[in-house]
CSV table of N, CA and C in Angstrom, one decimal:
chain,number,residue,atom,x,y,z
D,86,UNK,N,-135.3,19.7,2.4
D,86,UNK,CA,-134.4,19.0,1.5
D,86,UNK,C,-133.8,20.0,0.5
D,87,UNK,N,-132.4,20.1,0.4
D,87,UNK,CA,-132.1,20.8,-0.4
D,87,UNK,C,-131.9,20.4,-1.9
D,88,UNK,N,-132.0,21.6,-3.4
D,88,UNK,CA,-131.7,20.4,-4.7
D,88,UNK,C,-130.0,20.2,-4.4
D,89,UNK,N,-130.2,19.0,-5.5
D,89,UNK,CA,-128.6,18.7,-5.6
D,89,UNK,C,-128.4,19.2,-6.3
D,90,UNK,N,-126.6,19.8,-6.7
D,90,UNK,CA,-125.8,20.4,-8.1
D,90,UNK,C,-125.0,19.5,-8.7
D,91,UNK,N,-125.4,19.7,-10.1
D,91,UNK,CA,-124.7,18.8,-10.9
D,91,UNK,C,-123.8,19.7,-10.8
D,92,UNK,N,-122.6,18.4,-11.4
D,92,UNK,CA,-121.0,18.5,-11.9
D,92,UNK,C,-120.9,18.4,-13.3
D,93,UNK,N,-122.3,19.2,-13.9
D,93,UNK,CA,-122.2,19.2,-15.5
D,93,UNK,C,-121.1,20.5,-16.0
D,94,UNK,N,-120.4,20.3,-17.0
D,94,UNK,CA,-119.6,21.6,-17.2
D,94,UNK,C,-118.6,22.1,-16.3
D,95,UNK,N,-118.4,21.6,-15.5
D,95,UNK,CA,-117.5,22.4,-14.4
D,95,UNK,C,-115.9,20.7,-14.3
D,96,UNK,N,-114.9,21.8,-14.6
D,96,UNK,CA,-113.8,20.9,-14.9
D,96,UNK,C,-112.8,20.8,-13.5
D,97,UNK,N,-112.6,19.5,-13.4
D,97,UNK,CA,-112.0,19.6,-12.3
D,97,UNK,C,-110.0,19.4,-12.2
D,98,UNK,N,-109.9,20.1,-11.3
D,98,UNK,CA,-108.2,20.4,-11.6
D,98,UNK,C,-107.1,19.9,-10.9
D,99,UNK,N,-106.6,19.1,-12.1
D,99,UNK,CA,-105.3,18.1,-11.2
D,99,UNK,C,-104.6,18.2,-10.5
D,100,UNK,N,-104.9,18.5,-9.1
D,100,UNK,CA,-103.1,18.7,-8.6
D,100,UNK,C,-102.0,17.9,-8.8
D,101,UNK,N,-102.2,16.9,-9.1
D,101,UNK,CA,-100.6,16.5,-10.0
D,101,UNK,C,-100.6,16.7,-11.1
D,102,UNK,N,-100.6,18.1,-11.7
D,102,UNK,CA,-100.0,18.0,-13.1
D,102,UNK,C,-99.1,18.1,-13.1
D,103,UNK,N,-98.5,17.8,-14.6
D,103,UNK,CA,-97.1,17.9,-15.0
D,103,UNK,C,-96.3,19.1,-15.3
D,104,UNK,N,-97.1,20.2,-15.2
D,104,UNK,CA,-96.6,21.4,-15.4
D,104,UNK,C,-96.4,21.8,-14.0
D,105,UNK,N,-94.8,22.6,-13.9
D,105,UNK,CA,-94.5,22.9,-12.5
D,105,UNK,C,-93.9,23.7,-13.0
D,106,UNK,N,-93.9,25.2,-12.3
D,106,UNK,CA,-93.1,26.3,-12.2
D,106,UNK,C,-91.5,25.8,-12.1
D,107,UNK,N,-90.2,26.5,-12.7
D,107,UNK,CA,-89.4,26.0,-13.0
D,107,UNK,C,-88.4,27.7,-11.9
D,108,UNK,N,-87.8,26.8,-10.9
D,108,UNK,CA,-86.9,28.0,-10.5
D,108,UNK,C,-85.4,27.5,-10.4
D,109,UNK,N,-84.8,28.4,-11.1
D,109,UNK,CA,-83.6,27.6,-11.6
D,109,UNK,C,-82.5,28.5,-10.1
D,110,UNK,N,-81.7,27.7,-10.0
D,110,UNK,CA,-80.4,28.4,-9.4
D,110,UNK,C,-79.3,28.4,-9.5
D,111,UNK,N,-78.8,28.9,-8.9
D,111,UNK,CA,-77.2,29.4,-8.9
D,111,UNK,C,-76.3,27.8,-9.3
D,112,UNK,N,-76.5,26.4,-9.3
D,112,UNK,CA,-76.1,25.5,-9.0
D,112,UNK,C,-76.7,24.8,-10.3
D,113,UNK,N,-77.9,25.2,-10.6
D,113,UNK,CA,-78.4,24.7,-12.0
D,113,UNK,C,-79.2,25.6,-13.2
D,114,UNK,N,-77.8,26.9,-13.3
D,114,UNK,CA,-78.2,27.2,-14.1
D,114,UNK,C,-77.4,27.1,-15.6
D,115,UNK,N,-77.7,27.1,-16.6
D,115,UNK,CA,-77.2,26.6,-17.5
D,115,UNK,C,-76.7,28.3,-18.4
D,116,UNK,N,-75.8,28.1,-18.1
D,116,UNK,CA,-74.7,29.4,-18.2
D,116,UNK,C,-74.0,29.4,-19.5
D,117,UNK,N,-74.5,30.0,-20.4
D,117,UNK,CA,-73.7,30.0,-22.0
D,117,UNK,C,-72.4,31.4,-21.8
D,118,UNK,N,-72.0,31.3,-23.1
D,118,UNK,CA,-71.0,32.7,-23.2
D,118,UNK,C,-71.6,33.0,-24.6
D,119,UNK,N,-71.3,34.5,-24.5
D,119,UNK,CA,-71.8,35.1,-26.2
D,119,UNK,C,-70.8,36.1,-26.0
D,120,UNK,N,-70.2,36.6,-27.4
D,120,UNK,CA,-69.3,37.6,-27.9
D,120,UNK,C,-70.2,38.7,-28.7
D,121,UNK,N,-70.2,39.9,-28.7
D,121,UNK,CA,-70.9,40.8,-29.5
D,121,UNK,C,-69.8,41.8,-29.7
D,122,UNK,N,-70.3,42.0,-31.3
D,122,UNK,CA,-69.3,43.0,-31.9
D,122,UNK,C,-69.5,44.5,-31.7
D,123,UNK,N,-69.3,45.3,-31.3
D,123,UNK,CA,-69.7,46.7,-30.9
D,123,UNK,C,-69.4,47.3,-31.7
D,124,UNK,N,-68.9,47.2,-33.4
D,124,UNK,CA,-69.0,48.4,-34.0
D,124,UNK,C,-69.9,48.6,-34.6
D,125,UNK,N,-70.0,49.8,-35.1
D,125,UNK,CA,-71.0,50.4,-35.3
D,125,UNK,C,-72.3,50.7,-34.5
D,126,UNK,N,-72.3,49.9,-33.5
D,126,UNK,CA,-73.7,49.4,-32.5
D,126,UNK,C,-73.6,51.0,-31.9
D,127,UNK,N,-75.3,51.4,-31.8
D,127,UNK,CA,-75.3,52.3,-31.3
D,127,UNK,C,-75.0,52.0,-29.6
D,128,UNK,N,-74.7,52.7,-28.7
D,128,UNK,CA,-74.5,52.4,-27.6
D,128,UNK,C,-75.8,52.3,-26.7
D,129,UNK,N,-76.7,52.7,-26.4
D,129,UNK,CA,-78.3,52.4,-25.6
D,129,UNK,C,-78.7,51.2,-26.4
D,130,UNK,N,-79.0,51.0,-27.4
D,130,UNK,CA,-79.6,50.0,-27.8
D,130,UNK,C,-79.0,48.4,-27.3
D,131,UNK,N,-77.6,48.9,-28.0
D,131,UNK,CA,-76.4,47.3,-27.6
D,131,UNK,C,-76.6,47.3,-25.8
D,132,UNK,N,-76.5,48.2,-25.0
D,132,UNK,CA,-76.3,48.5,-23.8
D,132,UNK,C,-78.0,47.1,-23.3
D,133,UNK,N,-79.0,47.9,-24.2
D,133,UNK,CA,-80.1,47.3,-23.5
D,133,UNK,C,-80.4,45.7,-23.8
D,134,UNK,N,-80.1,45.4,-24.7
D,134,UNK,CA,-79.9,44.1,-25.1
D,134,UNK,C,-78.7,42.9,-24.7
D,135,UNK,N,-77.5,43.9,-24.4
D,135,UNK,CA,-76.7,43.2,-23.4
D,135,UNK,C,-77.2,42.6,-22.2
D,136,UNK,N,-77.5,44.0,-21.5
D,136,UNK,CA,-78.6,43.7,-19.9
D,136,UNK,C,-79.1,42.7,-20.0
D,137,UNK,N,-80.4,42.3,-20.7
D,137,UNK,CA,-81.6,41.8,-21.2
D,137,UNK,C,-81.0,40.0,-20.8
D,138,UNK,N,-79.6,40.0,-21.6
D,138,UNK,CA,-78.9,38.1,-21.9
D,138,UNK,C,-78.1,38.2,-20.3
D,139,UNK,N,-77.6,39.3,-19.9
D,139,UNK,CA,-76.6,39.1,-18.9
D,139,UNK,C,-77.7,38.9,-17.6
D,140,UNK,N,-79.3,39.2,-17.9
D,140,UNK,CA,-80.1,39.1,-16.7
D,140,UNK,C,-80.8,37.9,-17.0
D,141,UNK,N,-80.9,37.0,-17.9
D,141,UNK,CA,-81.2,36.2,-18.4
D,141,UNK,C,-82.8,35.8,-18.6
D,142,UNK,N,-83.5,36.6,-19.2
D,142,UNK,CA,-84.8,37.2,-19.7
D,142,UNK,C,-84.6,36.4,-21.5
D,143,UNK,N,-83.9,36.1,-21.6
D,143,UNK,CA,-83.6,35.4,-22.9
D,143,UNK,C,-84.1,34.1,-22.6
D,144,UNK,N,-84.3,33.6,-21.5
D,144,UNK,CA,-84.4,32.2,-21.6
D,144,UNK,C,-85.8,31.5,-20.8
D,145,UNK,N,-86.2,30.3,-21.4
D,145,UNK,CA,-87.7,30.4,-20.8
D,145,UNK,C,-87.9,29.9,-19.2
D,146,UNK,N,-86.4,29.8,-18.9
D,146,UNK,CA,-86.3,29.7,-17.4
D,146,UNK,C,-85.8,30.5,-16.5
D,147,UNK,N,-86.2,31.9,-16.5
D,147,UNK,CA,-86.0,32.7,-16.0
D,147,UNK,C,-86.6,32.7,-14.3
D,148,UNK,N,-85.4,33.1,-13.6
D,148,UNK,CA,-86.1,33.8,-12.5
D,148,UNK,C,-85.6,34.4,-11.9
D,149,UNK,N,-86.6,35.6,-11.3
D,149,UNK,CA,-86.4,37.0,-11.5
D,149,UNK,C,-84.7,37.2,-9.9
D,150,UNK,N,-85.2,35.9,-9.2
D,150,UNK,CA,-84.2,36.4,-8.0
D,150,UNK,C,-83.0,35.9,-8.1
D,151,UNK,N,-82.4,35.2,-9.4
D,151,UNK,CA,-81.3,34.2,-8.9
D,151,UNK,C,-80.1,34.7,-10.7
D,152,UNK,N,-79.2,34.6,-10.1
D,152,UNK,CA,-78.3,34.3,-11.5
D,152,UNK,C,-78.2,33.7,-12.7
D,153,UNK,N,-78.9,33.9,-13.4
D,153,UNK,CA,-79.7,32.8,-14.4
D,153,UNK,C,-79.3,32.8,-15.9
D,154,UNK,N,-78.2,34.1,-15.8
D,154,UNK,CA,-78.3,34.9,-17.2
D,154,UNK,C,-76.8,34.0,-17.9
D,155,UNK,N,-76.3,34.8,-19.0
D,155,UNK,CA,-75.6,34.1,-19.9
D,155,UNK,C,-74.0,35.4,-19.8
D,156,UNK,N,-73.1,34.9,-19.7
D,156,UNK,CA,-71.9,35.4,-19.9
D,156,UNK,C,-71.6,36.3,-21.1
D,157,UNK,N,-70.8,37.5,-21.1
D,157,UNK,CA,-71.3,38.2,-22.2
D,157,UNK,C,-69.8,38.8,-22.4
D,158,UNK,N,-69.4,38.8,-23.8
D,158,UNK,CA,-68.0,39.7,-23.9
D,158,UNK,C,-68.3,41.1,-25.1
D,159,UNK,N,-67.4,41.6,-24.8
D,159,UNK,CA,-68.0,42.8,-25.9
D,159,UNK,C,-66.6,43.2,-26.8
D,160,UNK,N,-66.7,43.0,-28.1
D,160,UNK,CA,-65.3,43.3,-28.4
D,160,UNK,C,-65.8,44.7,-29.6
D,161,UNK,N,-64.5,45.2,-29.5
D,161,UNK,CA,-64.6,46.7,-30.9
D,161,UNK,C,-65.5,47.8,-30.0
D,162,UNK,N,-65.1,47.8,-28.2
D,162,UNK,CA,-65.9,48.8,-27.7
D,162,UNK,C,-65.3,50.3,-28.3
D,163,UNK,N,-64.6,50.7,-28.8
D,163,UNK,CA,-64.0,51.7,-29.3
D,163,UNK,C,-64.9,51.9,-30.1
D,164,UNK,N,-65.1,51.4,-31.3
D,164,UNK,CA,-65.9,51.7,-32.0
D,164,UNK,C,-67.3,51.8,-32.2
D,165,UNK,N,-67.6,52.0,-30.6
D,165,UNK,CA,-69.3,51.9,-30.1
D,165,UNK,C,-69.6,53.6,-30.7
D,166,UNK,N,-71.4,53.5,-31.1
D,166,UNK,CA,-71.7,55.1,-31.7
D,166,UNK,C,-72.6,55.5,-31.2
D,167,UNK,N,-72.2,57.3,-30.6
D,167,UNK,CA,-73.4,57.6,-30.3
D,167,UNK,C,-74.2,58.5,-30.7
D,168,UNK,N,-75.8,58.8,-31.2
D,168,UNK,CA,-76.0,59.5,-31.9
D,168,UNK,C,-76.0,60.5,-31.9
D,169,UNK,N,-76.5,61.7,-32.5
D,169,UNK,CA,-76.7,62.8,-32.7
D,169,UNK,C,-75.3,63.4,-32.5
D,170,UNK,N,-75.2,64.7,-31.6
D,170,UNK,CA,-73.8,65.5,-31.1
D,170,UNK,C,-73.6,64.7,-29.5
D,171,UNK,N,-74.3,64.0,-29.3
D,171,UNK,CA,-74.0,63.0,-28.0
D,171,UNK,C,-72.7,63.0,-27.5
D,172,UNK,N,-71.8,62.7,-28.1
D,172,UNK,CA,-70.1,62.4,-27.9
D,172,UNK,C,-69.6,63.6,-27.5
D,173,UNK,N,-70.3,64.9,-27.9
D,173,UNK,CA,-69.6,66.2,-27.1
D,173,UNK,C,-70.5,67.0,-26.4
D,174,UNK,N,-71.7,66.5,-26.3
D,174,UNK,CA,-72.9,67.1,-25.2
D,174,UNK,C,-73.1,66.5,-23.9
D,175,UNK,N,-73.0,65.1,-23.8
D,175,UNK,CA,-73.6,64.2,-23.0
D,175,UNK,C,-72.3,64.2,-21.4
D,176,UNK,N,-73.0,64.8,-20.6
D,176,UNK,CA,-72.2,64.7,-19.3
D,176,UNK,C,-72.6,63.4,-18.5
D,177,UNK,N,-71.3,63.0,-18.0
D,177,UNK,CA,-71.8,61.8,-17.2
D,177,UNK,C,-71.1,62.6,-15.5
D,178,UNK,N,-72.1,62.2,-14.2
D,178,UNK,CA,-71.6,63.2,-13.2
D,178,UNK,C,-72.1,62.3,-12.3
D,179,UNK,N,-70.8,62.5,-11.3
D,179,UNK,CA,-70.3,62.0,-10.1
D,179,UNK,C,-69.7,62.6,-8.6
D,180,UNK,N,-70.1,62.7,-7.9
D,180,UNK,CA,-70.0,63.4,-6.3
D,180,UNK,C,-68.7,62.3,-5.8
D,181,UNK,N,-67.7,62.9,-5.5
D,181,UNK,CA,-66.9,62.8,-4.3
D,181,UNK,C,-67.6,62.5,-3.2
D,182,UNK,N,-68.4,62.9,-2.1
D,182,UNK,CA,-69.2,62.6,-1.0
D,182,UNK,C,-68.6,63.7,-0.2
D,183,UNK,N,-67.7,65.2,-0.8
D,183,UNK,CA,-67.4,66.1,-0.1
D,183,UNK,C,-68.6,66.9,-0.3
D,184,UNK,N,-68.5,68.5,0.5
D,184,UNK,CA,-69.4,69.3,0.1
D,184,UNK,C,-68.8,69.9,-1.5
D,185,UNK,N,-69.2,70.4,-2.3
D,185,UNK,CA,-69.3,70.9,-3.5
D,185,UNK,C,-68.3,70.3,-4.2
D,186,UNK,N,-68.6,68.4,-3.9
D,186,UNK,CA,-67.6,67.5,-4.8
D,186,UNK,C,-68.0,66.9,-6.0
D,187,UNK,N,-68.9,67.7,-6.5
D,187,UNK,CA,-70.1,66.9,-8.0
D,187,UNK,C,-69.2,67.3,-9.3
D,188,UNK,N,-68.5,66.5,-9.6
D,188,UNK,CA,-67.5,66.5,-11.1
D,188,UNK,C,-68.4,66.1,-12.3
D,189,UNK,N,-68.6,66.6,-13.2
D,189,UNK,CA,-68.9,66.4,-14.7
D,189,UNK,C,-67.9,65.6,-15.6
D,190,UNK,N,-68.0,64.7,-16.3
D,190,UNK,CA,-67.0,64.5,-17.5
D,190,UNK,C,-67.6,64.3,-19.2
D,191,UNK,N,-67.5,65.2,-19.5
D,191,UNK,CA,-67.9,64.5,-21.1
D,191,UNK,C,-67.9,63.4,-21.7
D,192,UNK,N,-68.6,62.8,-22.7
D,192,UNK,CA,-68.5,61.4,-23.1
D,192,UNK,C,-67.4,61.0,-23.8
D,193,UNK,N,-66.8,62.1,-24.5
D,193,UNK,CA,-65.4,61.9,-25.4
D,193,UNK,C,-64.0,61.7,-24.7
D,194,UNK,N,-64.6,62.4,-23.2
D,194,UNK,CA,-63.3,62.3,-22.4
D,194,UNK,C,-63.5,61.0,-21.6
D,195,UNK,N,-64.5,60.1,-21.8
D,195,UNK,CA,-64.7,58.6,-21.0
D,195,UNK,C,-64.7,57.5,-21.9
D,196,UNK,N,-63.2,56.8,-21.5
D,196,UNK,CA,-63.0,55.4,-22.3
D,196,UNK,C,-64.2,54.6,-22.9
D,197,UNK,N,-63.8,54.6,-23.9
D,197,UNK,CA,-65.5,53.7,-24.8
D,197,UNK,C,-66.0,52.6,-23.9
D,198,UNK,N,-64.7,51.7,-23.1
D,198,UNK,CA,-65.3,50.3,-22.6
D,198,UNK,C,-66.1,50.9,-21.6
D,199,UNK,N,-65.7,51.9,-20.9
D,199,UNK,CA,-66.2,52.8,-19.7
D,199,UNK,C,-67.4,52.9,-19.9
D,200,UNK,N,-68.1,53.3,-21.1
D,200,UNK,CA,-68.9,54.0,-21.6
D,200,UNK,C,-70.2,52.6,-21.5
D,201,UNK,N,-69.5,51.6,-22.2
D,201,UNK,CA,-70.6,50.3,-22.7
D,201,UNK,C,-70.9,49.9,-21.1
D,202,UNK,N,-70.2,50.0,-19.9
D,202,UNK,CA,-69.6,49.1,-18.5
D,202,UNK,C,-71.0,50.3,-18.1
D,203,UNK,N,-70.9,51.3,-18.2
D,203,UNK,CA,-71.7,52.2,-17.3
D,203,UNK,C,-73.2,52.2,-17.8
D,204,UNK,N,-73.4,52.1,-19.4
D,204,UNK,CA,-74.5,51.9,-19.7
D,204,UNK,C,-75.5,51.0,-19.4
D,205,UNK,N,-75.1,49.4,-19.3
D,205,UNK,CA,-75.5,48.4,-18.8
D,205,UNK,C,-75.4,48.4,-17.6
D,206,UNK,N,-74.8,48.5,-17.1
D,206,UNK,CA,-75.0,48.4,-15.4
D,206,UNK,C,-76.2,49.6,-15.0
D,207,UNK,N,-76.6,50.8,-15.6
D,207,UNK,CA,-77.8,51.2,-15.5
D,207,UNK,C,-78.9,50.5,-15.6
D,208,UNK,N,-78.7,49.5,-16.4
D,208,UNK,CA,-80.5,48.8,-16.9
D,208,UNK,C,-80.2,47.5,-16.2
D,209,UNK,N,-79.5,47.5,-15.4
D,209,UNK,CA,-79.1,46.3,-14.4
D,209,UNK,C,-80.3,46.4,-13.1
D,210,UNK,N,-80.9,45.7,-12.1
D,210,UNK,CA,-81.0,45.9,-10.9
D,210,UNK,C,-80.2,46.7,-9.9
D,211,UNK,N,-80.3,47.2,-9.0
D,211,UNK,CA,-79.8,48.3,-8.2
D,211,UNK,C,-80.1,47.2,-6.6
D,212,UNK,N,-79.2,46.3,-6.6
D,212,UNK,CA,-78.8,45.6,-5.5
D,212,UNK,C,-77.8,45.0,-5.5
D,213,UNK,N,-77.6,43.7,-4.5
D,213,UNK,CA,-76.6,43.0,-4.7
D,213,UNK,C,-77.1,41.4,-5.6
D,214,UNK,N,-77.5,41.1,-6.6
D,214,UNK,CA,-78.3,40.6,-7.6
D,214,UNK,C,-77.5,40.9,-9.2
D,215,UNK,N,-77.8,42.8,-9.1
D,215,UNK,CA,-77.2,43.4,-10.4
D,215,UNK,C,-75.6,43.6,-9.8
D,216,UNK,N,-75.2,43.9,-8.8
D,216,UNK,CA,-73.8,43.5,-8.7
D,216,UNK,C,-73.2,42.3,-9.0
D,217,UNK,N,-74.1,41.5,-9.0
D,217,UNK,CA,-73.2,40.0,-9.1
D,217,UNK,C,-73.3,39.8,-10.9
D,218,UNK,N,-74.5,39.9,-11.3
D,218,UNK,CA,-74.7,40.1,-13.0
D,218,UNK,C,-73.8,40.7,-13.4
D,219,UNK,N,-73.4,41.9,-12.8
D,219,UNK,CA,-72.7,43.0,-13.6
D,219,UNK,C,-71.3,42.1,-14.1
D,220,UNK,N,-71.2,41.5,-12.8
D,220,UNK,CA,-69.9,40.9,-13.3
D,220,UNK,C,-69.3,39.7,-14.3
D,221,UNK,N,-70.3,39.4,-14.9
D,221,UNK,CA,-70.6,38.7,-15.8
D,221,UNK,C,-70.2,38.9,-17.1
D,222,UNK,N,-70.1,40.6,-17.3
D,222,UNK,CA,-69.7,41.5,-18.8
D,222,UNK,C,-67.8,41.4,-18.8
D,223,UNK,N,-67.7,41.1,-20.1
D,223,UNK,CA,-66.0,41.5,-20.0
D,223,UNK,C,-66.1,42.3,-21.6
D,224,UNK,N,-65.2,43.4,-21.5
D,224,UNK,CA,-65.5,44.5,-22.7
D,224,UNK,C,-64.1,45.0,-22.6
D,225,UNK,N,-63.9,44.3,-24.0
D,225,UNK,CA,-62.4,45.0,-24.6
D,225,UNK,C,-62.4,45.9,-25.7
D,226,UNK,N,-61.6,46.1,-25.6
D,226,UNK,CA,-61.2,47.9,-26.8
D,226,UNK,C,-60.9,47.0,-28.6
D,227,UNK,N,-60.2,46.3,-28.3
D,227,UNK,CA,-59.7,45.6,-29.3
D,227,UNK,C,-60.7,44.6,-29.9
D,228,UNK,N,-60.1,43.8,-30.9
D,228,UNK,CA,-60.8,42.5,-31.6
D,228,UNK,C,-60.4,41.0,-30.7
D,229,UNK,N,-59.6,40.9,-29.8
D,229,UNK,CA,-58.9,39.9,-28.9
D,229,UNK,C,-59.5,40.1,-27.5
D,230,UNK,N,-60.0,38.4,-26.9
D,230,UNK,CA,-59.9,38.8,-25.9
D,230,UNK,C,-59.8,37.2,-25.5
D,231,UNK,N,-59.5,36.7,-24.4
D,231,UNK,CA,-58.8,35.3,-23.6
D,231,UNK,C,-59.8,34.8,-23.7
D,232,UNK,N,-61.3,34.4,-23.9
D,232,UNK,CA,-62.1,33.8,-23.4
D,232,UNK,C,-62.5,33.1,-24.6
D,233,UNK,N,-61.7,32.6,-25.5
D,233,UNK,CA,-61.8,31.8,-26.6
D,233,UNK,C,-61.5,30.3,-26.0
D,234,UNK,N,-61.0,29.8,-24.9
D,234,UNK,CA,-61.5,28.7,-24.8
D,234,UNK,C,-62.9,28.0,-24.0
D,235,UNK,N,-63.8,29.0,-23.9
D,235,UNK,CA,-65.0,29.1,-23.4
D,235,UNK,C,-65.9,28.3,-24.4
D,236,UNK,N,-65.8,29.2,-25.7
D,236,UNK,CA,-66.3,29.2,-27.4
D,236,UNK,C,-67.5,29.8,-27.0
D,237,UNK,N,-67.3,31.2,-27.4
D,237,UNK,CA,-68.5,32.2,-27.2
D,237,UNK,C,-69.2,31.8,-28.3
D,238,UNK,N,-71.1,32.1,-28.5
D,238,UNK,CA,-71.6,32.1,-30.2
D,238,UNK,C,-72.0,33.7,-29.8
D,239,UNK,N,-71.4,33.9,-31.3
D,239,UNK,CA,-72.2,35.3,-31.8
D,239,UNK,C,-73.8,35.8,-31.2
D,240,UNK,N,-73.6,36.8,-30.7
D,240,UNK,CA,-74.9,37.2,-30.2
D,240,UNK,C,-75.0,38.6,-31.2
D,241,UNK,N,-76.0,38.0,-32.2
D,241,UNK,CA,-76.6,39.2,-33.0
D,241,UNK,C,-77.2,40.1,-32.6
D,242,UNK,N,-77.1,41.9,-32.1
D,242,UNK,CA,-77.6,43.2,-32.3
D,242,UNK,C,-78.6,43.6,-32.8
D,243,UNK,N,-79.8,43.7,-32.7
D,243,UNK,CA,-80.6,44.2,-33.8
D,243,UNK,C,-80.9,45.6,-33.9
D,244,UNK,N,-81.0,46.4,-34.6
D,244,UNK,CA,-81.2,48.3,-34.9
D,244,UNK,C,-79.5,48.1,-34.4
């Protein structure tokens, strides 16, 4: 005869609970717009925090495989900053696909929107996922940009 085991202390687990993993998709995801001001913003910081809403890690329904994130405009990219002597040290470099086709360009010689477009799409995914995100960013030079009947809210910068 074997003893019996109690079922003292030992909790037993609903499989119908109410709590269900939440995977949102392309068809229900709830897609905001935000405007952020670029001046004075240093450029890596604004750059990583852009990523961050355009990958949609801002929101508590995230998922990691699907388009989930929030529309994003960037205005006053001219006036993006970068620190130190950055703006006359920093090479950005690019290969033709010839033999000895590897071009350098300085950062002062690359359009500011250029500059914000390249930075974010670094801290993007490196598939077709961050391709599709990427396209999400619209980054103008100026204080104007068409997507005012959207009604972006301010998306605050922090550092």
């Amino acid at each position: 005869m074997q003893p019996q085991k109690s079922n003292q202390g030992v909790k037993s687990v609903n499989p119908l609970s109410t709590y269900k993993t939440i995977s949102v998709s392309k068809a229900n995801a709830n897609k905001g717009w935000y405007v952020v001001n670029a001046e004075g913003q240093t450029l890596g910081r604004m750059a990583s925090q852009i990523a961050f809403v355009l990958r949609g890690k801002n929101k508590p329904t995230f998922t990691p495989h699907s388009d989930c994130g929030d529309n994003v405009i960037v205005i006053n990219a001219e006036k993006v900053v970068l620190t130190a002597d950055k703006m006359n040290s920093k090479e950005y470099l690019r290969h033709t696909g010839y033999p000895g086709g590897q071009r350098s360009t300085l950062a002062k010689n690359v359009k500011s929107s250029k500059l914000i477009e390249m930075a974010v799409k670094g801290m993007l995914p490196k598939n077709r996922l961050g391709r599709r995100l990427f396209t999400n960013l619209y980054v103008y030079e100026g204080t104007e940009h068409p997507h005012s009947a959207q009604q972006p809210k301010e998306l605050k910068i922090k550092g």
